[in-house]
Structures are given as C-alpha cells and as structure tokens.
C-alpha cells in the first residue's frame, strides 16, 4: 500500500475527518464515493501485513511489548500516553490507518433490541434516540462491506439478511463448549466474526494463525485499512498520516472551520474545511474537543452540556479458562469467537444486578500465554519446573469463556486532560478517572460462576477465573454521547454537535449505553448512518464562513 502523503491537499476541503480508524474509514469512503473532497488526518501510519509478528518466531515475546494493545506499554511514536493512575481499567487501542481494528479480535456483534431501550425496560441510564429496526439495514450493509462470516437465524436476534460468508469452523473448543451448554440447556450459537471463511474481495480466507490480536499477517481479518481505505483512496480521498490534530478551529460564528495539526516533522499546519468529523475514539475524541478551547468555547468545543469526556464506558471483562483431558488444538486461531451465548444477557432483578453480558469462547493460545494469560496463577506456579508442567497440562487443552459485562454510564467516569503528562508533540495527554461499579462486580461474579458451571458441565478438569481484568479497555465508549436533549447529550442522533452545526462525532464516544457486546459493528453501522444523512442533507448543511465548494 502506498502512502498518499498528499501534497495536493485542497485549500478548503468539503469535509475534514480526524482519525482513520473504524468509524473514520467508513465516513471517508462514503463521502469520497459521493463526490465530496475529503481530507483525513491520522496521527499514525500504515501497517502492512508483513509488519505483523504473528508469522514470526518471536511473536509471543513481542506481543508483550512492541505489539501490546496498551499504548503506555507499546509507546509507539504515533501513540499518546494515557494517565491511568485513577482508573481500574487500562484503555487499549492502536494508532494508525485502520485504527484499533488493526489489533481487534474481529468478534462481530450487533446490539440486541433491548440495548436501545434500557431506560424503558430497566429504568436505568437512557434510551437511544432510535431502535434496532432503524439500525438493522446499516448493520446488514456493513456486514457486506467488511465480509462477515456467521450463521443466520440466531434465536437471540430478530430475523434479517444472511451473513455474506458461511461461519468459521467452531473447532474442537467450540464443540466441547457446546457439549456443556447443551447439558445445561443454555443458549449458544456459532460466533459471527469479521474474518473471512472464504476469499472475499481480494482478502484470503483465514489461515488460523491465531494471532489476530497483534494484527493479521495473512491480510485476512477485516481491518479497515484493507476493507475501506483502498476504495476511499481510489475515489479521491486524501489521507495525511503522521498528522496529529491539536485543535479543531472555529470561525467568528462559532462554526468549525478546520483543524491545526502537527506533521511528522514537528511542523504545525492547518487544514480548512466546510464540515469537520471527529473519529478519534472514545478517548481521543474528548481529548481533542477539550484541547479545542477558544473565546466562544472556553470549556472545550461542543461542551455546553459539560458531558464531553463524561460517561466513559469500557466493558469490564471477566473470564473462566477451563482445562480438559482431551487435546483441543486450542493454540489454533482465529481469536474471533468460536461460539457465543446470550443466555444471561437480559436483566433479571432476582440476580441482584441490572443488564447482563455476552459470553464468547476463545482459544487460549501458545506456551507463553499459558503463563501470562488470564489464569491469575500465583508466581511460583508460573516459573521453572512448574511452568513446564503447566504448559504441558494446558497447551492445546484449554479454552476461555470470556464475559463482556455491560458497563453503565456514570458521569464520574471520565476522560480529562492531564495537568502534567504530554505526548511526544507536547500536547496534553488524556487522564482516565474510572471506577468499576458495584453493579459490575455483582454482574461479573454471577457470570463467572455460571461460566465455571458451563466448563464443568463440558467436563473440565480444572478451571481458573479472572473477575475483572485490568488490561481490558478494548471498547472506549460514551464520552460524547448522542441524544435529543442538548442539556444531556453532546451530539444529536445524526452525530451532529448540538452546539456547532458543522461539527460531527461518529466514533465509539457517541454511545448512549454500552450494551454487553463488542461494539465495532455498531460503531461502523452508526458512522454509515450519520454520514449518509450528512450526504443526503448537504444542501441544508451549515458550513464555516470560509469559502467552500459543498
Ligand atoms: C486488542 C483489541 C481487541 C479488540 N477486539 C474487538 C472485537 O473483537 N470486536 C469489536 O467489536 N471490537 C473490538 N475492539 C474494539 C475496536 O477495535 C474499536 O471498537 C474500534 O476500532 C473503535 O473505532 P473508532 O472509530 O471509535 O476508533 P479507532 O478505531 O480507535 O480509531 C481512532 C483513530 O483516530 C486516530 N487519532 C486519535 N487522536 C488523533 C489526533 N489527535 N489526530 C489524528 N488522529 C488521531 C487514532 O490514531 C486512530 O487511528 C478491540 C480493540 C482492541 C484494541
Ligand atoms: S487466525 Fe485468521 S484472521 Fe487471525 S491472524 Fe490468523 S489468518 Fe488472520
């Protein structure tokens, strides 16, 4: 892939998109294919499949550092540090073309209909401004854009179109887990994954390396550098990599007029635009809006509600690993979900908490994973002769039931600008203030206990549990939430900022509630819905007073 380090940037773009990750990619492609002049500024770079470590002998070592999903551990030049001294959970992400989809596990899950109506159903948080039926067509189109493998007619969901590709094999781990679920009479279904089970739009089928969480060396997994950017560039989109945005600028009328960014040589540059779309994820977006202060917006851009950065949700994660006598080939990939269960997804107040979680079966990986994985084993069991014994007992014979706990919005959980820490360009780093709730503790305790029973019913000889993993902030949500009431939300249902008519936010920060499923299918479907609304209503779009061609 060649880098379009465009020298031919327009003086004023119709639309400027900040962030080339999951949501930004969807927006840039749709806008460019509709004839808009689009510039995208991305702080990271391209990462070609050959750069990934998954097909190299050192893979399990480098995933502890150079390919760690925590930017504080990885510390790439493109990353910004995050102060986590007051957070129960570390945020995980990737900076580059494709954003965090470069490292994601590609579990491809839709919200359930109840997720849009938790205030109505359970009396908590807020309802979304629309329902499942409204988003369903966008989910189905996104399934085709990324190439999802799955089995339709999952009884947990309303009926809909078939997935474009047949499901990935559930493998020995899926069959073993299903035995336990069948004995208990609990729901399970082959997992849907954005990993092709057959060749799909120039991407090969999955080769089962199992290294999806450090990037796919086969170029099979649907990261958006592969699924969206080639078409976006072909349609004329301009992408500037190594471009860290320090501020969204405004004109005298308080409309967004473009952005200031620092290029890879440390030079400050400006890009003007008629419309600005922020797609920098649930931490990067509130950070940028908070950095964008001006006389008109002294508390940060689009922040009259005071909610920019608030209601951070990260999906606390619990897990139960079971070890079996039978060989289960559980070093094999993908790291996508083999099977999933929605048995305990909905609220049952007799359990002592509200909402629930999706479960997913995942392989347990290679020898080092046996030591540092989720088992929570004491140190003396993880070294020397004991380590060898553990590897022999577990390698290829264990798998994990993972639990994605619904995280409820709480204004006290937030992203703020750190008063001291800065990134490599001297810009303020974000700080996370996040406490996992009492509801979450009860939810995870219940689900971990049930997942242990599921392993035991399947014949596990031992199980080990993790009740809240610190390195589980894969899903960064809620920090610029959508809603109809400008006093209680940052953007409207189309992603448009209540305070700034030509500023949009389309990434995971827009979520009203978190659901109990992995969010990227919803992030990308929402981004498509928002940007198509912008395209359809372009004649009525307010723009900056700068001359534009929109
Ligand atoms: C290890 C891991 C596993 C995951 N597994 C799954 C999974 O199985 N299923 C699932 O649904 N989700 C998964 N996720 C989450 C998924 O990757 C994210 O939900 C999704 O990528 C978020 O999309 P986004 O557009 O909000 O942000 P991102 O994809 O994170 O993109 C944001 C982009 O903005 C750029 N940016 C930020 N600030 C600036 C700035 N100031 N200037 C310029 N550029 C900037 C960043 O560099 C980045 O490229 C996983 C994530 C990780 C890290
Ligand atoms: S298991 Fe499949 S999707 Fe994952 S890294 Fe290997 S080839 Fe890619």
XYZ file of C-alpha atoms and ligand atoms in Angstrom:
611
model
C 0.000 0.000 0.000
C 1.474 3.357 -0.953
C 1.077 6.330 1.276
C -0.831 9.228 -0.178
C 1.084 11.916 1.712
C -0.842 14.343 -0.393
C 0.960 17.445 -1.443
C -2.182 18.260 -3.394
C -4.362 18.946 -0.372
C -7.233 21.319 -1.186
C -7.066 24.716 0.449
C -10.568 24.094 1.811
C -11.884 20.537 1.914
C -15.612 19.898 1.825
C -15.152 17.593 4.795
C -12.225 17.002 7.148
C -12.199 13.667 9.014
C -9.939 13.280 12.061
C -8.889 9.666 12.640
C -8.564 6.870 10.065
C -9.879 4.068 12.317
C -13.082 2.069 12.192
C -15.542 4.949 12.028
C -13.334 7.431 10.150
C -12.721 4.902 7.365
C -16.454 4.380 6.832
C -17.043 8.134 6.632
C -14.154 8.881 4.275
C -15.144 6.116 1.836
C -18.831 7.097 1.743
C -18.048 10.811 1.317
C -15.374 10.333 -1.359
C -17.591 7.951 -3.340
C -20.355 10.593 -3.220
C -18.070 13.172 -4.800
C -17.050 15.207 -1.751
C -13.495 16.460 -1.429
C -12.349 14.741 1.772
C -9.137 15.070 3.741
C -8.369 12.695 6.607
C -5.731 13.452 9.233
C -4.341 10.408 11.069
C -1.635 10.520 13.726
C -0.380 7.001 12.919
C 0.839 5.248 9.776
C 0.009 2.346 7.506
C 0.859 -1.071 8.944
C 1.263 -3.574 6.098
C 0.519 -7.263 6.908
C 4.243 -8.069 6.516
C 4.974 -5.886 9.560
C 2.954 -8.069 11.904
C 4.726 -10.537 14.160
C 2.173 -13.362 14.030
C 4.069 -15.419 11.431
C 7.451 -14.878 13.097
C 9.070 -16.966 15.862
C 9.283 -14.062 18.305
C 5.525 -13.452 18.186
C 4.691 -14.370 21.765
C 7.541 -12.224 23.092
C 6.895 -9.075 21.092
C 3.202 -9.125 21.892
C 4.246 -8.306 25.482
C 5.808 -5.008 24.346
C 6.030 -3.804 20.713
C 2.602 -5.256 19.861
C 0.908 -4.750 23.191
C -2.571 -3.192 22.849
C -1.909 -0.795 25.753
C -0.354 2.378 24.254
C 1.513 3.025 27.517
C 3.327 -0.315 27.148
C 3.804 -0.177 23.369
C 4.821 3.523 23.381
C 4.956 3.953 19.599
C 5.829 7.434 18.374
C 2.281 7.724 16.992
C 0.635 6.819 20.311
C -0.193 9.279 23.043
C 0.326 8.219 26.674
C -2.720 7.885 28.952
C -2.620 8.571 32.688
C -4.344 5.545 34.250
C -3.355 6.206 37.869
C -7.042 6.723 38.785
C -8.566 4.047 36.565
C -9.462 0.424 37.377
C -9.029 -0.478 33.703
C -6.319 0.289 31.112
C -7.531 1.612 27.747
C -6.387 -0.427 24.734
C -6.161 0.933 21.196
C -3.997 1.324 18.102
C -2.947 4.488 16.272
C -2.697 4.074 12.524
C -4.663 3.636 9.317
C -7.365 1.159 10.362
C -7.199 2.415 13.965
C -7.884 -0.161 16.625
C -9.256 -2.643 14.056
C -5.585 -3.420 13.328
C -5.478 -5.242 16.679
C -9.109 -6.192 17.229
C -10.243 -9.790 17.644
C -12.960 -9.288 15.000
C -15.882 -10.533 17.110
C -18.675 -9.048 15.037
C -21.737 -8.497 17.210
C -24.872 -6.453 16.922
C -26.664 -4.846 19.820
C -29.812 -6.683 20.870
C -33.101 -4.733 20.541
C -33.249 -4.247 24.342
C -29.919 -2.380 24.266
C -31.574 0.644 22.699
C -34.298 0.804 25.397
C -32.723 0.280 28.817
C -34.497 3.266 30.402
C -37.881 1.958 29.239
C -37.169 -1.671 30.125
C -34.999 -1.437 33.216
C -35.417 2.147 34.451
C -31.682 2.886 34.165
C -29.446 5.161 32.055
C -31.172 6.448 28.876
C -32.849 5.053 25.786
C -31.136 5.622 22.456
C -32.857 8.104 20.119
C -33.734 5.230 17.726
C -34.280 1.488 17.838
C -32.773 -1.725 16.482
C -35.003 -1.741 13.387
C -33.628 1.678 12.370
C -30.027 0.437 12.527
C -30.620 -3.043 11.071
C -30.190 -2.081 7.372
C -26.896 -0.356 8.203
C -25.715 -3.431 10.132
C -26.512 -5.600 7.113
C -24.707 -3.295 4.679
C -21.689 -3.143 6.983
C -21.662 -6.972 7.160
C -21.155 -6.965 3.393
C -18.597 -4.119 3.392
C -16.318 -5.931 5.836
C -17.169 -9.547 4.880
C -18.672 -11.188 7.958
C -18.674 -14.968 8.470
C -21.583 -16.239 10.512
C -24.704 -18.350 10.720
C -28.021 -16.521 10.415
C -31.238 -17.101 12.371
C -29.585 -16.795 15.790
C -32.701 -17.000 18.006
C -31.332 -14.209 20.228
C -31.898 -11.711 17.363
C -34.804 -10.605 15.156
C -34.793 -12.177 11.672
C -32.705 -10.498 8.974
C -30.463 -10.974 5.950
C -27.984 -13.880 5.863
C -24.312 -13.122 6.518
C -22.293 -12.820 3.298
C -19.966 -15.721 4.265
C -20.568 -19.067 5.977
C -19.415 -19.303 9.602
C -15.834 -20.156 10.519
C -15.485 -23.709 11.859
C -16.194 -23.707 15.600
C -13.356 -26.219 16.040
C -12.772 -28.635 18.891
C -13.036 -25.888 21.511
C -16.443 -24.802 20.223
C -17.747 -28.357 20.126
C -16.510 -29.031 23.655
C -18.048 -25.810 24.995
C -21.323 -26.591 23.199
C -21.487 -30.014 24.900
C -21.577 -28.266 28.280
C -24.144 -25.697 27.154
C -26.378 -28.432 25.717
C -26.223 -30.372 29.003
C -27.364 -27.250 30.854
C -29.935 -26.298 28.196
C -28.292 -22.878 27.733
C -28.246 -20.805 24.535
C -25.200 -20.951 22.263
C -24.637 -20.118 18.610
C -21.644 -20.175 16.238
C -19.922 -16.802 16.579
C -20.097 -14.133 13.874
C -16.670 -12.732 13.018
C -15.320 -10.152 10.582
C -12.836 -12.767 9.401
C -13.438 -14.360 6.007
C -14.174 -18.087 5.939
C -13.587 -17.888 2.164
C -11.715 -15.477 -0.066
C -13.635 -12.189 -0.005
C -12.979 -9.052 -2.050
C -9.242 -9.714 -2.551
C -8.697 -10.896 1.012
C -7.738 -14.554 1.557
C -9.646 -16.825 3.891
C -8.387 -17.117 7.469
C -5.268 -19.304 7.849
C -5.857 -19.884 11.574
C -2.594 -18.381 12.862
C -4.470 -17.334 15.999
C -2.527 -14.068 16.147
C -5.389 -11.715 15.257
C -4.810 -9.594 18.390
C -1.392 -8.479 17.113
C -2.514 -7.909 13.509
C -3.255 -10.441 10.781
C -0.127 -11.382 8.791
C -2.301 -13.058 6.123
C -4.258 -9.873 5.399
C -7.455 -11.852 6.003
C -9.015 -10.126 9.049
C -11.264 -7.180 8.211
C -9.260 -4.211 9.457
C -10.451 -1.033 7.760
C -7.073 -0.278 6.148
C -7.958 -3.294 3.966
C -11.761 -3.103 3.794
C -12.307 0.639 3.295
C -9.192 2.639 2.559
C -8.301 1.225 -0.887
C -11.751 2.211 -2.236
C -11.656 5.553 -0.433
C -8.307 6.474 -1.998
C -9.481 5.263 -5.409
C -12.459 7.617 -5.085
C -10.118 10.555 -4.464
C -9.928 10.841 -0.659
C -6.727 12.448 0.630
C -5.057 10.892 3.644
C -2.286 12.544 5.638
C -0.567 10.127 8.006
C 1.740 11.195 10.846
C -0.628 14.158 11.367
C -1.602 14.723 14.987
C -4.507 17.143 15.353
C -4.051 19.553 18.253
C -7.203 21.649 17.797
C -10.442 21.875 15.857
C -10.643 25.534 14.873
C -13.783 27.717 14.778
C -14.742 30.865 12.893
C -16.276 34.032 14.319
C -19.769 32.494 14.158
C -18.698 29.520 16.251
C -18.690 27.091 13.322
C -15.925 24.562 12.821
C -13.503 25.861 10.215
C -10.858 23.096 10.093
C -8.023 21.863 12.259
C -4.473 22.570 13.337
C -2.157 19.561 13.184
C 1.480 18.732 13.789
C 3.076 16.798 10.954
C 5.670 14.029 11.353
C 8.485 16.611 11.237
C 7.001 18.602 14.085
C 5.752 21.419 11.838
C 2.390 22.950 12.707
C -0.034 23.010 9.752
C -3.665 23.943 9.138
C -6.399 22.327 7.096
C -9.566 24.307 6.391
C -12.881 22.584 5.803
C -16.604 23.236 5.497
C -17.501 20.367 7.817
C -15.368 18.603 10.445
C -15.952 15.000 11.545
C -14.137 13.746 14.640
C -13.478 9.985 14.665
C -10.606 9.707 17.139
C -12.213 7.094 19.501
C -13.739 7.290 22.969
C -10.531 8.687 24.498
C -9.015 10.626 21.560
C -12.231 12.491 20.718
C -12.967 14.006 24.156
C -9.269 14.788 24.476
C -9.320 16.726 21.200
C -12.592 18.545 21.973
C -11.224 19.524 25.390
C -7.995 20.788 23.754
C -10.089 22.899 21.334
C -10.799 25.867 23.582
C -11.488 29.373 22.284
C -13.185 32.576 23.383
C -16.510 31.149 22.186
C -15.895 27.699 23.696
C -13.789 28.221 26.838
C -14.718 24.789 28.270
C -13.875 22.887 25.118
C -15.710 22.504 21.840
C -19.336 21.308 21.846
C -19.276 21.106 25.635
C -22.172 23.318 26.791
C -23.685 20.210 28.440
C -20.432 19.612 30.348
C -20.614 15.998 29.140
C -17.588 15.897 26.819
C -15.366 13.224 28.357
C -18.018 12.016 30.829
C -19.836 8.657 30.953
C -16.766 6.696 29.881
C -17.699 3.010 29.471
C -15.117 0.262 28.871
C -16.815 -3.142 29.193
C -15.212 -4.732 32.235
C -14.200 -8.243 31.294
C -14.321 -11.478 33.245
C -13.078 -14.858 32.072
C -13.040 -18.508 33.056
C -10.417 -20.778 31.498
C -11.158 -24.498 31.630
C -8.579 -27.255 31.135
C -9.601 -30.584 29.667
C -8.074 -34.011 29.272
C -8.767 -34.148 25.543
C -6.486 -32.366 23.054
C -8.473 -29.375 21.760
C -5.885 -27.756 19.417
C -6.514 -24.512 21.260
C -3.387 -22.744 20.006
C -5.164 -22.542 16.649
C -6.991 -19.397 15.610
C -8.767 -17.349 14.982
C -9.009 -15.291 18.142
C -12.514 -14.463 16.940
C -15.370 -16.006 18.845
C -15.841 -19.707 18.212
C -19.293 -19.805 19.794
C -21.228 -17.186 21.743
C -24.030 -17.244 24.294
C -26.742 -14.732 25.163
C -28.230 -16.955 27.891
C -27.782 -14.347 30.636
C -27.895 -11.158 28.564
C -31.128 -9.552 29.759
C -31.970 -8.113 33.180
C -33.292 -10.496 35.833
C -33.526 -8.483 39.055
C -33.534 -11.632 41.188
C -29.793 -11.852 40.388
C -29.073 -8.603 42.258
C -27.894 -6.505 39.309
C -29.219 -4.980 36.069
C -28.364 -5.877 32.471
C -26.019 -8.736 31.529
C -23.234 -9.933 29.249
C -22.427 -11.798 26.092
C -20.156 -14.795 26.501
C -17.669 -15.906 23.870
C -15.423 -18.944 23.526
C -11.852 -18.108 22.530
C -8.723 -20.246 22.132
C -6.136 -19.988 24.901
C -3.044 -19.508 22.698
C 0.597 -20.582 22.833
C 3.030 -21.520 25.614
C 3.743 -18.010 26.915
C 0.038 -17.309 27.005
C -0.179 -20.200 29.459
C 1.986 -18.187 31.862
C 0.751 -14.668 31.389
C -2.814 -15.321 30.347
C -5.989 -14.892 32.265
C -5.406 -17.703 34.731
C -4.275 -15.425 37.551
C -1.915 -18.154 38.758
C 0.493 -17.380 41.630
C 4.042 -16.524 40.540
C 5.592 -19.769 41.863
C 3.280 -21.728 39.571
C 4.336 -19.653 36.571
C 8.117 -20.209 36.543
C 10.684 -23.017 36.357
C 9.573 -26.636 36.536
C 6.042 -25.622 37.458
C 5.804 -23.533 34.310
C 6.811 -26.535 32.175
C 4.272 -28.726 33.956
C 1.546 -26.142 33.423
C 2.367 -25.715 29.761
C 2.273 -29.493 29.243
C -1.054 -29.772 31.043
C -2.726 -26.759 29.411
C -1.257 -26.189 25.975
C -3.847 -27.125 23.415
C -6.199 -28.432 26.125
C -7.838 -25.286 27.457
C -10.150 -22.525 26.268
C -11.742 -19.430 27.689
C -15.317 -18.400 28.233
C -14.980 -14.587 28.036
C -17.626 -12.316 29.559
C -18.304 -8.822 28.104
C -20.047 -7.080 31.008
C -22.430 -4.244 30.183
C -20.951 -1.081 31.682
C -23.499 1.502 32.828
C -22.923 5.211 32.100
C -21.737 7.191 35.131
C -20.753 10.845 34.801
C -17.993 10.374 37.381
C -16.172 8.007 34.993
C -14.417 10.360 32.635
C -11.595 11.449 30.356
C -9.893 14.732 31.315
C -6.697 16.470 30.193
C -3.763 15.534 32.361
C -2.221 18.626 34.014
C 1.347 17.344 33.531
C 1.678 14.375 31.164
C 2.142 15.223 27.468
C 2.574 13.311 24.207
C 5.676 13.455 22.006
C 4.393 16.702 20.440
C 3.974 18.353 23.846
C 0.151 18.154 23.763
C -1.703 17.315 26.986
C -2.262 13.579 27.415
C -5.655 12.261 28.471
C -6.218 11.019 32.009
C -8.856 8.393 32.804
C -10.829 8.548 36.025
C -12.782 5.314 36.104
C -14.145 3.092 38.869
C -15.820 -0.194 38.090
C -19.277 -0.168 39.714
C -20.934 -2.327 42.348
C -23.419 -3.450 39.666
C -20.463 -4.622 37.566
C -18.939 -6.588 40.466
C -22.206 -8.419 41.085
C -22.742 -8.973 37.374
C -19.259 -10.419 36.866
C -19.490 -12.617 39.987
C -22.753 -14.127 38.718
C -21.489 -14.641 35.171
C -18.121 -16.080 36.210
C -19.908 -18.593 38.438
C -22.195 -19.623 35.549
C -19.260 -19.848 33.100
C -17.451 -22.139 35.544
C -20.558 -24.338 35.622
C -20.557 -24.381 31.822
C -16.949 -25.623 31.822
C -17.714 -28.233 34.467
C -20.720 -29.456 32.500
C -18.415 -29.837 29.489
C -16.007 -31.986 31.545
C -13.256 -29.523 32.509
C -10.761 -30.995 34.972
C -9.728 -27.572 36.329
C -10.916 -24.008 35.920
C -9.334 -20.659 36.740
C -11.121 -17.340 36.913
C -10.495 -13.657 36.389
C -13.203 -11.392 37.778
C -12.006 -8.044 36.405
C -9.052 -7.883 34.062
C -7.084 -4.613 34.213
C -5.958 -4.774 30.573
C -9.483 -4.964 29.173
C -10.258 -1.449 27.891
C -10.769 -2.616 24.328
C -14.057 -0.763 23.978
C -13.912 3.014 24.563
C -17.443 4.368 24.653
C -19.825 7.112 25.745
C -17.674 10.253 26.126
C -19.579 12.425 23.597
C -22.975 10.765 23.873
C -25.868 11.256 21.480
C -29.387 12.301 22.419
C -32.268 14.625 21.680
C -31.739 16.898 24.697
C -28.755 19.293 24.324
C -28.525 19.577 28.110
C -27.993 15.803 28.447
C -26.001 14.952 25.328
C -23.210 16.279 23.104
C -24.483 15.305 19.643
C -27.851 14.618 18.061
C -28.926 11.258 16.637
C -27.075 12.028 13.357
C -23.762 12.718 15.090
C -24.062 16.485 14.742
C -22.870 18.536 17.736
C -25.754 20.385 19.389
C -23.506 23.437 19.831
C -21.720 23.508 16.451
C -23.862 22.812 13.363
C -20.999 21.666 11.116
C -19.128 19.516 13.644
C -19.836 15.768 13.801
C -18.662 12.965 16.083
C -19.070 9.423 14.765
C -16.842 7.080 16.797
C -17.409 4.965 19.910
C -17.755 8.063 22.070
C -21.291 8.565 20.670
C -22.768 5.566 22.533
C -25.631 6.274 24.942
C -25.193 2.923 26.683
C -22.550 0.275 26.145
C -24.606 -2.911 25.610
C -22.948 -6.193 26.603
C -21.465 -6.958 23.178
C -18.324 -5.935 21.301
C -19.104 -2.535 19.741
C -17.416 -2.216 16.359
C -20.285 -3.480 14.193
C -22.455 -0.819 15.863
C -19.786 1.914 15.612
C -19.393 1.326 11.874
C -23.144 0.981 11.189
C -23.778 4.217 13.116
C -20.976 6.014 11.254
C -22.540 4.991 7.937
C -25.991 6.146 9.060
C -24.652 9.532 10.220
C -22.562 10.234 7.167
C -25.299 9.199 4.717
C -27.610 11.635 6.483
C -24.980 14.339 6.061
C -24.654 13.488 2.360
C -28.433 13.428 1.804
C -28.869 16.796 3.522
C -25.821 18.531 2.100
C -27.821 21.383 0.584
C -29.113 22.385 4.039
C -25.775 21.905 5.787
C -24.458 24.963 7.627
C -20.760 25.401 6.907
C -17.940 27.601 8.064
C -17.803 31.161 6.726
C -14.632 30.150 4.861
C -15.380 29.714 1.119
C -16.262 26.095 0.412
C -17.466 24.062 -2.528
C -20.022 21.917 -0.701
C -6.869 -5.595 21.269
C -8.233 -5.149 20.832
C -9.218 -6.107 20.550
C -10.496 -5.719 20.143
N -11.416 -6.667 19.780
C -12.647 -6.291 19.320
C -13.577 -7.257 18.848
O -13.312 -8.459 18.818
N -14.796 -6.821 18.400
C -15.135 -5.495 18.431
O -16.279 -5.176 18.060
N -14.248 -4.551 18.835
C -13.014 -4.928 19.262
N -12.091 -3.971 19.649
C -12.507 -2.559 19.622
C -12.430 -1.937 18.241
O -11.144 -2.003 17.726
C -12.897 -0.500 18.403
O -14.228 -0.526 18.913
C -12.941 0.315 17.123
O -11.751 0.253 16.393
C -13.228 1.757 17.536
O -13.435 2.532 16.388
P -13.268 4.109 16.482
O -13.518 4.624 15.129
O -14.098 4.586 17.621
O -11.734 4.366 16.903
P -10.350 3.765 16.418
O -10.543 2.586 15.525
O -9.518 3.576 17.635
O -9.727 4.929 15.513
C -9.346 6.183 16.040
C -8.196 6.736 15.190
O -8.049 8.129 15.471
C -6.664 8.447 15.490
N -6.475 9.668 16.310
C -6.771 9.820 17.624
N -6.476 11.074 18.022
C -5.980 11.720 16.941
C -5.498 13.040 16.731
N -5.474 13.961 17.721
N -5.057 13.362 15.489
C -5.068 12.453 14.481
N -5.503 11.184 14.636
C -5.969 10.830 15.851
C -6.029 7.222 16.109
O -4.643 7.152 15.786
C -6.851 6.087 15.491
O -6.271 5.586 14.306
C -10.799 -4.327 20.038
C -9.816 -3.370 20.310
C -8.540 -3.755 20.708
C -7.504 -2.708 20.992
S -6.340 -16.533 12.666
Fe -7.050 -15.824 10.674
S -7.678 -13.701 10.992
Fe -6.450 -14.294 12.770
S -4.378 -13.664 12.266
Fe -4.579 -15.769 11.548
S -5.237 -15.638 9.404
Fe -5.553 -13.655 10.354
